[in-house]
Structure formats: C-alpha cells, structure tokens
XYZ file of C-alpha atoms in Angstrom:
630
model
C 177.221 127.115 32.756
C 173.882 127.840 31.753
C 172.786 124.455 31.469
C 174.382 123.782 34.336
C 172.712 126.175 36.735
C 169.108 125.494 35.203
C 169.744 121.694 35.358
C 170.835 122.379 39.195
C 167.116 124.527 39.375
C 165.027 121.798 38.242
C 166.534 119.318 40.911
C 165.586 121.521 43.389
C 162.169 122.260 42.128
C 161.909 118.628 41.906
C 163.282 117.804 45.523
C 160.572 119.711 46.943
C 157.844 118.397 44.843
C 156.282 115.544 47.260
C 154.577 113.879 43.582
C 158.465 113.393 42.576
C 158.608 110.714 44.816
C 155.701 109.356 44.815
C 153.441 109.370 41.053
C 150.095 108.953 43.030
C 150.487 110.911 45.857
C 148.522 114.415 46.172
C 150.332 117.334 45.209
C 148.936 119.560 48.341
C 150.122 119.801 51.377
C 148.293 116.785 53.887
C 148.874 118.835 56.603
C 147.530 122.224 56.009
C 144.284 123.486 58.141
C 141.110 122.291 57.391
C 139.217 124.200 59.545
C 138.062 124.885 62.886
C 136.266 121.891 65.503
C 134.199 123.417 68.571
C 132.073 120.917 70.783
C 128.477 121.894 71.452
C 127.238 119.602 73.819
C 128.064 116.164 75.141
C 130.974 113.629 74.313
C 132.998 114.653 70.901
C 136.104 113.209 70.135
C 138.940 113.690 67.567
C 142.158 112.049 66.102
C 144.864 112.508 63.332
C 145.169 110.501 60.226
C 148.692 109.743 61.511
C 147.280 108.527 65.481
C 145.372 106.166 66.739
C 145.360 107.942 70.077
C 141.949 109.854 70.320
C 141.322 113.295 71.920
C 138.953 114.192 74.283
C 137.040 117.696 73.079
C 136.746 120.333 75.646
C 134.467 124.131 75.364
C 137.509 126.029 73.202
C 137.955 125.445 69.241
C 140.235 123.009 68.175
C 141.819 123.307 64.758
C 140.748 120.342 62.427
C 143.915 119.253 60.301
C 143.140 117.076 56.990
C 142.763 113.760 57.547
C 141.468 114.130 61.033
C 138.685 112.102 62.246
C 135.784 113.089 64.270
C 133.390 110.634 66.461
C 130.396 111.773 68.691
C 129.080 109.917 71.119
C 125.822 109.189 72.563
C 124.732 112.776 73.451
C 127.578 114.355 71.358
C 126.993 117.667 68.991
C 129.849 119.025 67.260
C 130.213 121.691 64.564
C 132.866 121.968 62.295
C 133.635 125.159 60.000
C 135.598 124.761 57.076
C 138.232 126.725 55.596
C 135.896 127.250 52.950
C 133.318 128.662 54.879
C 130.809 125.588 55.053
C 129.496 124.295 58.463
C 129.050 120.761 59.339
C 127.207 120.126 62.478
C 127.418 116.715 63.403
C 124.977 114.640 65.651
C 125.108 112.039 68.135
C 126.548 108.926 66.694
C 128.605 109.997 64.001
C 131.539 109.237 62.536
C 133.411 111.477 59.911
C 136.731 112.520 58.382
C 137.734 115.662 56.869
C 140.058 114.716 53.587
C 141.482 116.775 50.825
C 140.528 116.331 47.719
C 143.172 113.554 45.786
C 144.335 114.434 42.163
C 145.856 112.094 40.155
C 149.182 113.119 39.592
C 150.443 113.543 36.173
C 151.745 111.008 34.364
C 153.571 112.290 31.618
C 156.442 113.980 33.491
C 157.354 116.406 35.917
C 156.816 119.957 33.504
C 153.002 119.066 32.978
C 152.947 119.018 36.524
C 154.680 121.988 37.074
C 152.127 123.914 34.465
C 149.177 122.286 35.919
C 150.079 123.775 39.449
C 149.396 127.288 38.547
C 145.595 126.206 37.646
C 145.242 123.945 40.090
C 143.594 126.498 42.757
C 142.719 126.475 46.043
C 142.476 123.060 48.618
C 139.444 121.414 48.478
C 137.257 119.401 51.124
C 136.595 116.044 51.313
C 133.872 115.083 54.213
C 133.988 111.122 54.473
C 130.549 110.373 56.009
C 131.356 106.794 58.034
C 127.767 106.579 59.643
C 125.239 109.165 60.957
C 123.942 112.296 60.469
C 125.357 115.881 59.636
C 124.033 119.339 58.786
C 125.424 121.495 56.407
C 124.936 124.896 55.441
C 126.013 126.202 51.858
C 125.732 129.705 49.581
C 126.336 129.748 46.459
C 129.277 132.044 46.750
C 131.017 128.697 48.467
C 133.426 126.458 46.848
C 131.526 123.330 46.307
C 132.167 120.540 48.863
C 132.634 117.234 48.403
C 131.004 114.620 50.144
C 132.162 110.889 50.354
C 130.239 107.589 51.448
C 130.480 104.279 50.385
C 133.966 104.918 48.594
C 131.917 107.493 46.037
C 132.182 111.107 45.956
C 129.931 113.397 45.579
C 130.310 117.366 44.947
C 127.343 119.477 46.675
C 126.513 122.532 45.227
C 123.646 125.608 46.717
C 121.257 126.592 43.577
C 119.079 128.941 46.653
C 120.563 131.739 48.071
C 121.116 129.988 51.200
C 120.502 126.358 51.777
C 120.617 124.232 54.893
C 120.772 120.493 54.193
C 120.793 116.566 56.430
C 123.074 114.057 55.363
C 122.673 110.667 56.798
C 124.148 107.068 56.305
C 123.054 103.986 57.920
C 125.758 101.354 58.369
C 122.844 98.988 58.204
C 121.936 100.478 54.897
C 125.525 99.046 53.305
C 126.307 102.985 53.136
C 123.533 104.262 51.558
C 123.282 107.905 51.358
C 120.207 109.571 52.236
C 120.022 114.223 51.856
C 117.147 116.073 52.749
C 117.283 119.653 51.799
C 115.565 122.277 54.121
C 111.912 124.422 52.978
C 113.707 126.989 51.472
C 116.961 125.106 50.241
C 117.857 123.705 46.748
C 120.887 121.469 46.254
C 122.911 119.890 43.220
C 124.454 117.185 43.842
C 127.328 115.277 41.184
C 128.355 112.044 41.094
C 132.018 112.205 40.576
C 133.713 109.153 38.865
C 137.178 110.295 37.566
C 137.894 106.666 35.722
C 134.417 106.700 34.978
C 133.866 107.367 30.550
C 130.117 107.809 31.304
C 129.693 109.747 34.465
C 125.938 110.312 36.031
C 124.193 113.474 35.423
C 124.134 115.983 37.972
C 120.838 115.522 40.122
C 119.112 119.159 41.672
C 117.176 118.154 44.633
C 114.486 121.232 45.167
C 113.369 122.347 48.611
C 111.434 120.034 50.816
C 112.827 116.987 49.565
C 114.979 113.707 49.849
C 117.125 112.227 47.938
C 118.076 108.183 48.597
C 121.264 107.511 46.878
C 122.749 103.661 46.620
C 125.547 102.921 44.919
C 125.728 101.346 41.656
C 121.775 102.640 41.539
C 119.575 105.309 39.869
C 119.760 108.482 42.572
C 115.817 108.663 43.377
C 114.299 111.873 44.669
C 111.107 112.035 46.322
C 108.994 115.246 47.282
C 109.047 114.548 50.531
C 110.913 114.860 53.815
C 110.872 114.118 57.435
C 111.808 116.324 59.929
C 111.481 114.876 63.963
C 110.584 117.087 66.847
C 110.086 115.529 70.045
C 111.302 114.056 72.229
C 115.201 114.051 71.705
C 118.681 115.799 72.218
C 118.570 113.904 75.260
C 115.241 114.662 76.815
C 114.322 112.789 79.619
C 111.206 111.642 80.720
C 109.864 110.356 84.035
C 107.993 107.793 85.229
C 106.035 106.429 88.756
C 106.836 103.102 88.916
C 104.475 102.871 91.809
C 101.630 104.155 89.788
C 101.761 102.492 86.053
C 104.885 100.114 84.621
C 104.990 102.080 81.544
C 104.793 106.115 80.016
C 102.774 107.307 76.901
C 105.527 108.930 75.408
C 104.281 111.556 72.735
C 106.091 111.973 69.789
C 105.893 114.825 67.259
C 107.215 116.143 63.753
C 106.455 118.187 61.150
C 103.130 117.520 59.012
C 103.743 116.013 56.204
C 101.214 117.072 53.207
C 102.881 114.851 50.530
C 103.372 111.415 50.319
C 105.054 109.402 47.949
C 102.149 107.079 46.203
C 102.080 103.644 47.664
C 103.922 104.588 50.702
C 103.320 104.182 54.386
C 104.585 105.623 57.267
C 105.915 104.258 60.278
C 107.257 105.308 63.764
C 110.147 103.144 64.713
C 111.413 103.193 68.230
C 114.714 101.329 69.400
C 115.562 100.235 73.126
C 119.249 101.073 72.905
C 120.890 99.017 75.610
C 118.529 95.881 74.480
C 118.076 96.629 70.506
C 114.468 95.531 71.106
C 112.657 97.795 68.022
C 108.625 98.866 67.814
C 107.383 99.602 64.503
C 103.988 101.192 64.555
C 102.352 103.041 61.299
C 101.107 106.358 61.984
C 99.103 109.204 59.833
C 101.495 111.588 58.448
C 98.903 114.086 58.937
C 98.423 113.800 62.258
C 101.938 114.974 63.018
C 101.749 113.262 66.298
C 101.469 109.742 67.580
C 101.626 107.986 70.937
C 103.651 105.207 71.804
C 103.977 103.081 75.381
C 107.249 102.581 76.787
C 109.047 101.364 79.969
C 111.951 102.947 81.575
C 115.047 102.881 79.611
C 117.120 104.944 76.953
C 115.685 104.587 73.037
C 116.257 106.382 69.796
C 113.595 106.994 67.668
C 112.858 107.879 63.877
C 110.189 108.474 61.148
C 110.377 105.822 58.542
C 108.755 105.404 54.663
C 108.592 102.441 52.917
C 107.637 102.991 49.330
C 106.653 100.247 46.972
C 110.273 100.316 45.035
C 111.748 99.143 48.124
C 113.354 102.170 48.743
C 113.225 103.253 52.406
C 113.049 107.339 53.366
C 114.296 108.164 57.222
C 114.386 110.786 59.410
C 117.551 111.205 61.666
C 117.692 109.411 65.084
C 116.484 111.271 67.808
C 117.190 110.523 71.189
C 115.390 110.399 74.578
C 115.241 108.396 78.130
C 112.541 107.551 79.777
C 113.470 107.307 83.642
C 111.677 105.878 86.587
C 111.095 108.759 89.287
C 112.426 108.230 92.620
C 111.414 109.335 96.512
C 113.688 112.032 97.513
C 115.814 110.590 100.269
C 115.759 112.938 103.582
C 118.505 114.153 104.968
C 118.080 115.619 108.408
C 117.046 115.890 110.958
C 118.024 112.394 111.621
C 115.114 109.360 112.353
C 114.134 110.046 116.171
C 115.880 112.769 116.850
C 114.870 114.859 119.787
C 115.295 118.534 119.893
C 114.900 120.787 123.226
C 113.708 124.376 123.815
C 115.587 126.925 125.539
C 113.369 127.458 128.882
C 110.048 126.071 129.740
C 108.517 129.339 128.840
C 109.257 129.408 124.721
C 107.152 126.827 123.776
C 108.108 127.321 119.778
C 111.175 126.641 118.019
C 112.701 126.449 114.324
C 113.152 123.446 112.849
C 115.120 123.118 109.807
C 113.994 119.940 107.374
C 116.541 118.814 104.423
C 116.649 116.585 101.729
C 118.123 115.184 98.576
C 116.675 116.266 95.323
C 115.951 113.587 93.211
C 116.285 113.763 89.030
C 113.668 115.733 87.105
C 112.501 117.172 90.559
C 110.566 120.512 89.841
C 109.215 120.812 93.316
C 108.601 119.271 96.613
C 105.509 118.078 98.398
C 106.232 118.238 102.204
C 103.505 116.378 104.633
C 103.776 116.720 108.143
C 101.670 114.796 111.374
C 101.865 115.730 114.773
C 101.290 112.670 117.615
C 100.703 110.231 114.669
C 101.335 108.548 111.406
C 97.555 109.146 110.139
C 98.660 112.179 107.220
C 95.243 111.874 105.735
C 93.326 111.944 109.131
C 95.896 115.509 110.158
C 98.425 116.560 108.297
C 99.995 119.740 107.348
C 101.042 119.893 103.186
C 103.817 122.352 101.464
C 105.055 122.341 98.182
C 108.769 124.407 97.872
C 111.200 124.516 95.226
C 114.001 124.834 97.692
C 115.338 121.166 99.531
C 114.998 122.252 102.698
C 111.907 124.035 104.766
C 112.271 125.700 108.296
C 109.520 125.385 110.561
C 108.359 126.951 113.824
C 106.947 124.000 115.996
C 105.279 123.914 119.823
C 106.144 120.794 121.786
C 105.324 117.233 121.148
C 105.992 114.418 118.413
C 106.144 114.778 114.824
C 105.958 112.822 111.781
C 107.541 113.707 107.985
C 107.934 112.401 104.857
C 108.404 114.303 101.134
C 108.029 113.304 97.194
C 108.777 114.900 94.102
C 106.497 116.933 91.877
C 107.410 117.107 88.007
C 106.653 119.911 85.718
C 103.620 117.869 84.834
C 102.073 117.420 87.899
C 103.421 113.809 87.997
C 104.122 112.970 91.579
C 107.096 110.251 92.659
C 105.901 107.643 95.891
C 106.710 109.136 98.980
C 110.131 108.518 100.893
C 110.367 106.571 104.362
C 108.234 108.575 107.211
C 110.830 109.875 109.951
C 109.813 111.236 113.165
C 111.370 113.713 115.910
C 110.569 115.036 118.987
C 110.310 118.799 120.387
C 110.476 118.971 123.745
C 110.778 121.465 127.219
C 114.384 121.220 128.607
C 114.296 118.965 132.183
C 112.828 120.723 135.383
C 115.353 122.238 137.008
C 115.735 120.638 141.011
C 115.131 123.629 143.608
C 118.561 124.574 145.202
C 120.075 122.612 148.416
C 121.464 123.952 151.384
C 124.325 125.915 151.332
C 126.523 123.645 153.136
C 125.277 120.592 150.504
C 126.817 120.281 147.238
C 125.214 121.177 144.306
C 124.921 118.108 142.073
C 127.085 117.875 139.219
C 124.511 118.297 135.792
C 123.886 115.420 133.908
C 126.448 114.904 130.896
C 124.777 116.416 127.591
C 123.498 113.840 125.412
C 125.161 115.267 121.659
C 123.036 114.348 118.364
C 124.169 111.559 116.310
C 125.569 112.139 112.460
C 123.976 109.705 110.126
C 125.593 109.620 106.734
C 124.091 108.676 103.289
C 126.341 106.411 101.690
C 126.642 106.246 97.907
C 127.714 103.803 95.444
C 131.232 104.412 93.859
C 130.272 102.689 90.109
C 132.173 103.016 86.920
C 129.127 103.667 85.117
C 129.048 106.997 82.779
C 126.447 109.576 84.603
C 127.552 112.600 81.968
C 129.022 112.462 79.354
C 130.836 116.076 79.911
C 132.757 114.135 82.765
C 134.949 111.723 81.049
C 137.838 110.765 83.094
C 136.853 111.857 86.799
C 134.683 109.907 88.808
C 131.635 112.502 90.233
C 130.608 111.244 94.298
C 128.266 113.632 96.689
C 128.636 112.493 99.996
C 125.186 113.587 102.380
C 124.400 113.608 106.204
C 121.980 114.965 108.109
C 122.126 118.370 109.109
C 122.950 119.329 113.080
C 121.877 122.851 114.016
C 123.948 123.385 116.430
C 126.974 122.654 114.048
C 128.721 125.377 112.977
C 131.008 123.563 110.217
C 131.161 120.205 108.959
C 134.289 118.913 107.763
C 135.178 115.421 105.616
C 138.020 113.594 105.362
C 138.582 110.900 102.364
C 141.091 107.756 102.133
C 142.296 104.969 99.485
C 143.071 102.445 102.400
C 145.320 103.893 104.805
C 146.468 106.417 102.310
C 144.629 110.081 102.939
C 143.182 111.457 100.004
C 142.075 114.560 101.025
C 141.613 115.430 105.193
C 139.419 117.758 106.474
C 137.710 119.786 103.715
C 135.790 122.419 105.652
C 131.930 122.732 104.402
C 129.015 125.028 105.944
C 126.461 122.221 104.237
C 125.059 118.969 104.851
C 126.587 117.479 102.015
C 130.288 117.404 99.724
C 130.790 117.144 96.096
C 134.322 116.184 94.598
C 135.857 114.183 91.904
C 137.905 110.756 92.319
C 141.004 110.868 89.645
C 140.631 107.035 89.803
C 138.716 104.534 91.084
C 139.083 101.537 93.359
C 137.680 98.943 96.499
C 139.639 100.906 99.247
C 137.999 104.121 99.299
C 136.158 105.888 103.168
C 135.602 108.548 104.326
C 135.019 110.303 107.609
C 132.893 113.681 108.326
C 133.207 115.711 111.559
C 130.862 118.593 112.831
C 131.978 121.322 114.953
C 129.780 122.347 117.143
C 129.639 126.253 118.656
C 129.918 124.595 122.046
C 133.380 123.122 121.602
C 132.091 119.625 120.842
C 132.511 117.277 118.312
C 130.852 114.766 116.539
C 131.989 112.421 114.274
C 130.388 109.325 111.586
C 133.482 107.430 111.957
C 135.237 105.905 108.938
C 132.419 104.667 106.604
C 133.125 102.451 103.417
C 132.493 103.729 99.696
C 131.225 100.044 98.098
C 132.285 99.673 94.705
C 130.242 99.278 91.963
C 132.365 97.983 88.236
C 129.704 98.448 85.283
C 129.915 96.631 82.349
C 129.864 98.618 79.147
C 126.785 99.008 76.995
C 127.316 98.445 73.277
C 126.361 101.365 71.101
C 126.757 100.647 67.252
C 126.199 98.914 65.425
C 123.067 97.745 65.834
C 122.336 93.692 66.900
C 122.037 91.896 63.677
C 123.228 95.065 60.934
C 124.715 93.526 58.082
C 127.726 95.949 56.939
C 129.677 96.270 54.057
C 133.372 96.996 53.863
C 135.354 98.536 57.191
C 133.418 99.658 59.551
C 133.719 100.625 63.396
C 132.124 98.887 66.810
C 131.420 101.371 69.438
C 130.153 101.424 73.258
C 129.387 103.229 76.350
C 132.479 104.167 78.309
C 133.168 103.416 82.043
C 134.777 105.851 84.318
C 138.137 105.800 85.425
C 138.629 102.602 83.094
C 142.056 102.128 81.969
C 141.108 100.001 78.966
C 138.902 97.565 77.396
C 139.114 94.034 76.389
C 136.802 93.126 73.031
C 135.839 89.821 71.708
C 134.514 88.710 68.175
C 133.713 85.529 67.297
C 131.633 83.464 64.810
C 129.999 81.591 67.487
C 127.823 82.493 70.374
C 129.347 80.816 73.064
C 132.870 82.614 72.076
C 134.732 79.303 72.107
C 137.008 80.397 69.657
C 137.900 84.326 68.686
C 138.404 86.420 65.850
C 139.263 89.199 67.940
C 140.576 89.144 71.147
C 142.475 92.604 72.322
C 142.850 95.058 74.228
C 141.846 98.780 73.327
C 142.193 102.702 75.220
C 139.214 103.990 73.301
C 135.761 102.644 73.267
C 135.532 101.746 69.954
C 137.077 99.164 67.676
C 138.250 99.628 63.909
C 137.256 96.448 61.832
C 138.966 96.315 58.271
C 138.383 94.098 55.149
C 136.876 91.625 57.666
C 135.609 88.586 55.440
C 131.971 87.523 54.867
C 129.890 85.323 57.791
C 127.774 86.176 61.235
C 130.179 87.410 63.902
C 129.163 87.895 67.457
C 130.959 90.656 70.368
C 131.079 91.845 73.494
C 133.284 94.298 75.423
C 133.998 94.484 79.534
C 135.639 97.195 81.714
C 139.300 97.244 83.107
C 140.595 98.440 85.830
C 144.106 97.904 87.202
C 143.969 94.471 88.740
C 139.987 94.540 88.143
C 137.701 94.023 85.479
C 133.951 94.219 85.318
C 131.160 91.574 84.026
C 131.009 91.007 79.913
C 128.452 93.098 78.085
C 125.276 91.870 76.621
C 126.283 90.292 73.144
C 125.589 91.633 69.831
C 125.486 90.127 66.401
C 126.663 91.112 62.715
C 126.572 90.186 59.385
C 129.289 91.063 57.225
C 128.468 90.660 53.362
C-alpha cells in the first residue's frame, strides 16, 4: 500500500512537471510577469510570444509577460522595469524581447530534477536586443541581467554603486554589440557559453568607456565614449525657403579628451526618407560642428574609426529640419466691407484672425491704409496671440502677417487682403405724410469663406495612431453669434450641426475615404443666417516611407523590415524581390502591422517596397530599398 500510494505521488509530481513532457523545455513558468511596460513619448508597441497581433501602447503601465516583444517607432521612448528591479529605457527604433532565462533540463531522470529545483532560485531575465539602443540602470544589490544579441548571451553585472549604461546593435553591423558605461558607472560583463569547455573571461568595462563586442571576436574596450546632445528627440528646426535653400544645423556633444590612437572622428548625418548619408570629420575637442542641410527628417550620430577596423558609435539621434510657412489669414474675409453705426462714430473695432503656422513663436502684423506701399506707411505689431483687435477711422485698408521663430527667423509674408471701413448710407429726409415711406434697401449679409484642408493618410503624430486629425477654418463674422458645422461621408451625415463660438473646428475621422463635406452655418444676433454650402474634403492617400533597415545594410540571420504608418490604413501590401524592376517576388503579402518578419531568408541582394490600403483603395508604391543578406 505503501508503494502504492508513493508510486501514485510521483505521477502526480510528474504530471505537473512541464520538463516531463518535454526534456528541453524550461522548467519555469513562460508565463509569469516580467515586469512592468509604460510609454514615454511617441509610438511604442507590444506583442506576446504566442501573437502576431501587435498592441498599440497608451499613457497607463502595461504588464510585460515573458516572451513579449517590444518595438518603438520613429519618435517612440519606452521604459521597461523589471521584476528584478532593472530599468530598460528603450529609444526610437528599437526592437527587443524580454525572455527567461532557458536551463537545460536534466538529463539523467526526473529525481535530479526534482533536487535541482530547490536551488534553482528565482526567474531570471533575458533582454534579446534585435536592433537599437537601450538604457539600463543597475546596483549591485540587483540580480545580474542577461543580455542577448546575435544568438550570444551575455550576463551584466554593476561593480559602482550605481551604474547607468547604452546598449546598442546595428543590424548593419551583423549584430554587433556596442555598451558604453556612464562617468561614474563600472560594468562586468560575461560571455556565457553553456556548451562552451573554454568560456571567455569576464571583461570589467570602467567608467567612461565602450566596449565593441563581435561575435566569434576578442571583446575590445576603448577609453572612450560618445555621448550626442543636440539636436534630437525629435527637435525640429525651421527654415525660410524664401531666404536660403538650406539651414546650418549645429550639432553638439560632449568633449571628448581621449582618443583612441590612430582614430578619427566623424559626424555622420542620414536623410531618412532618401538614405542619402554625409560623413564629415570633426575635432573631438571642439564639441561642436556645423553641418548644411535642406528640409527633411535625418538621424544623426558620432562615429570613430580606429585603425583595427573597429568602428565606435554614438546612438542615433533624431531631428527635422522643416521649411517655415506664411500663416494663412483667416478673417476678415478678402474685400470685405464693414460699416459704422451713425455718421458721427467715426472709429470702430476690428477683429483680425489667423492660422498659426508650425514652430510659430510670434506674429508680425503690417497694416496700410489707402495703399499697398507697407514700407512707404505702414503700421507693425508683433503678438503671440492669432488674432489682434483694432480700432480703425474710415477708409481702405491693407494686411498681411508672417511668423517670427524663437530665433528671430522670420517666414515670407502671406497674401495681402484688404477691407473697407465705412459711414452707413445718408439717410433720405422724410416725405410727405400722405407719401409712402420707401421700403429700405435689403441688407447686404457678409460672405463665409472657408479654408479647405487636405484629408491625407499621412502620419502627422505619432500619439494619434488610428484617427485621422482635420481642423476645418473660416473667416470670422462679428456679427455671428455661433457658428455651427455639419460633416458627411456622401449622403450619409456624420456629425450635423456641432455648435462652436470660434472660427474654426477640430475633430477626428474614425476612417477615411473620397466622399467626405462638410457644411458650416453662422448665426447671426439678427436672426440671419449664413451658410458656405457643402464644400468637398479632397483626399490625399500617402505612400508609406520605409524606416529600417537602412538602403543597402547587409544583415545576418532573421531580421525585421519596418515603415512609416498611414492613417486609417487597413493594411499593407509588401514586396521583395531579387530584382529591381520586381518582375518576379520573393514576397508578396499582405500585413496589419507596419513591419515585416523575415526568417532564415537565404544569401543574395533583395530589393522592397510597401504601399497603403484602404478598403477598395490603395496608395502609390514607396521608394525602393535594397539589402544584402549574407
């Protein structure tokens, strides 16, 4: 009975060991909590091990289960704290997973496993770098973490009471590993081969420097390390096209008092949407260099090139460099012609509005009375409000407005509109009393111009997603005392009459489509009304811009191909082929996210491209990239 009932004990044990049934599977639980994901800015994504389904992140946490994977996007930041108490803040184009640690299960039968689960301890982390760059922040007191790239693992370890240190891999670097550790930061790092007889010795990398590891190389450490300033998270930077075709952006980092012998540095600067690259050699003393470019979005890094071919980097940083626009005015309307009360008040308010354009600080106002000449008379404000009230006497005026940036740039100035301020009509003296009195001329009512926008696909912000953002502008009426708007897909009403006390409406389109107008209406005190009739939204279908990796990388093992979503797309359709002209494809599917997952592809030059689809639309093909796959 004995036997029996322990015999019947050890089947159950067994039952509920997951390694019974499987000799190589990990004897922890897969789907035990990891940790904790919060977004800090910009597009962050996330998806199980067992999904291919990805989730959008919004401002809460989100718990991070093992296995899950985690992919910023152009302007994403994302930090992720661990169970164990690290943090992981991850940067704009990154991808990572957060595994458990595997142990080999035992071999020789199921009571050495069941004695080597009492000292097994606690979970540990493994953080799969794909590509790009993380932060992490250790104490000794941590368990160590693990860090994987390349399909090698590698246990990090704080020596300094508290140390802050950059991991980066570059697909383009066949997974190389790069780790700077911070001024005050000291880090061990181990080489972990379990099937390995002769494993590496452990390698301390001491504050203030980086470490370039390849695999199947020496680990080299250099005293050195490269830490970008400005421009980046996003900065933008502004431009008068009408004044020079290209901005001296400045860039700055850290001086940099030691140099590796032999070495040289270099400022490299990458035009994302075109992959157009400037290398330009700079003093690491200086701390600062100068560098001409035209509008567009780029990515830029510090770069030395030592004479044992080994190549030290700074993270990407990113920045746009836009070209400033006119404000567009808004009201009062081109030629419109206000009246004062009697003949006697010869003053009255005038109320000018207008559109804000991006990176607008303030506004430079310039108004002429009886002519166009502003230089010959002309009255000049600057405000940091988009809209100035004026009292004017009678007669003919002349406006126009540009935008002032922080630093003093100035954008060309908008169209020149005119209006009138005149005396109401002379009143006729009265007829006889047996004559009728003439019936008053029928009020002539101010018109309602509208500015209409452009409904496009293309991604404005990356914090809205899956709604498509539309401000719809008209000119201000003063003697309106509400304005309301009314918004159709065809004959189908979207929303009707959405009451506003301003010149303008801003809403969100769950979708997006050809058949879209609207309609706005102002009350009047009066009684009257006015109305813009129905007015057309045209459509604008953008193609997508291809991200990573970079035109002509040459890769190593699986590897992901990334782009710039669309709004309100439903999916994408991606191509890869080995020739140019696409005549015949490697890939040719259809995909939710905007990204594709390339495994064990074989060796050769591959070229893709991705377009936009709507429901029965789809937008133009994307520029075309090229890869080499070793």
């Amino acid at each position: 009975m004995i036997t029996l009932f322990c015999a019947g004990l050890i089947g159950f044990w067994l039952v509920l060991d997951g390694a019974y049934w499987n000799e190589d599977a990990s004897l922890l639980d897969p789907s035990q909590s990891a940790g904790v994901l919060r977004r800090e800015k910009g597009a962050v994504r996330q998806r199980s091990e067992k999904s291919w389904v990805w989730r959008d992140i919004g401002d809460q946490e989100y718990q991070v289960a093992l296995g899950d994977t985690v992919f910023t996007g152009e302007s994403g930041h994302a930090l992720v704290r661990l169970a164990s108490g690290s943090e992981i803040a991850i940067t704009p184009h990154s991808l990572i997973t957060i595994q458990q640690e595997e142990r080999a299960a035992v071999k020789s039968g199921w009571l050495a496993r069941l004695a080597d689960r009492s000292a097994a301890g606690p979970a540990r982390h493994t953080v799969e770098i794909k590509q790009g760059q993380v932060k992490l922040r250790l104490t000794p007191k941590m368990a160590p973490l693990r860090i994987k790239s390349n399909n090698t693992d590698y246990k990090l370890e704080s020596v300094s009471a508290n140390s802050s240190v950059e991991l980066s891999v570059d697909p383009k670097s066949a997974g190389g590993l790069q780790l700077t550790t911070g001024s005050e930061s000291q880090i061990k790092i181990t080489e972990e081969k379990p099937d390995s007889a002769m494993p590496k010795a452990a390698v301390v990398v001491a504050a203030g420097h980086t470490a370039v590891i390849q695999k199947e190389q020496e680990t080299r450490v250099y005293d050195v390390s490269l830490r970008p300033l400005r421009p980046g998270s996003g900065e933008a930077r502004y431009i008068n096209p009408a004044i020079a075709e290209s901005f001296p952006a400045e860039f700055e980092w850290e001086a940099i008092d030691r140099v590796p012998p032999g070495a040289t540095l270099s400022l490299e600067v990458q035009e994302t949407e075109t992959n157009h690259k400037t290398k330009q050699r700079v003093d690491p003393e200086s701390a600062k260099a100068t560098l001409s470019v035209r509008p567009g979005k780029y990515q830029w890094r510090l770069a030395f090139d030592s004479p044992d071919q080994k190549q030290i980097t700074s993270s990407w940083m990113t920045f746009s460099v836009l070209g400033l626009a006119a404000p567009q005015p808004m009201a009062p309307a081109n030629n419109s012609r206000f009246t004062t009360l009697t003949s006697e008040v010869s003053d009255l308010e005038i109320s000018l509005s207008w559109g804000r354009a991006p990176g607008e600080a303030k506004t430079e106002v310039q108004i002429a009375r009886d002519s166009t000449d502003f230089q010959g008379q002309k009255d000049s404000r600057v405000t940091e409000q988009s809209n100035l009230r004026l009292d004017l006497p009678l007669g003919r005026y002349f406006w126009r407005i540009r935008s002032v940036l922080p630093d003093e740039q100035v954008s060309p100035w908008s169209e020149t509109l005119q209006f009138t301020v005149a005396a109401p009509a002379a009143i006729p003296s009265p007829l006889p009393i047996a004559v009728p009195s003439p019936v008053p001329a029928p009020r002539i009512l101010p018109k309602l111009a509208v500015n209409t926008p452009a409904l496009s696909t293309r991604l404005r912000s990356a914090d809205e997603l899956q709604k498509v953002p539309l401000i719809i502008e008209w000119n201000s009426i003063l003697e309106a005392k509400e304005y309301r708007v009314s918004l159709f897909d065809g004959s189908k009403a979207v929303f009707k009459n959405r009451a506003t006390s301003e010149p303008r409406l801003h809403f969100l389109l769950d979708s997006i489509s050809g058949q879209y107008s609207y309609e706005v209406t102002a009350l009047l005190e009066e009684g009257a009304v006015i109305t813009s009739g129905r007015v057309n939204l045209p459509l604008e279908l953008a193609a997508p811009v291809l991200k990573l990796p970079d035109d002509g990388a040459v890769l190593d093992g699986d590897f992901v191909l990334t782009w710039e979503r669309t709004l309100a797309t439903k999916s994408y359709q991606i191509q890869v082929s080995s020739d140019q002209d696409f005549s015949t494809t490697v890939v040719n599917e259809q995909v939710i996210n905007n990204f594709y997952s390339f495994f064990e592809p074989r060796a050769g030059t591959y070229h893709w491209r991705v377009r936009s689809q709507l429901k029965d639309l789809d937008s133009g093909w994307s520029s075309t990239r090229r890869f080499i796959v070793k």
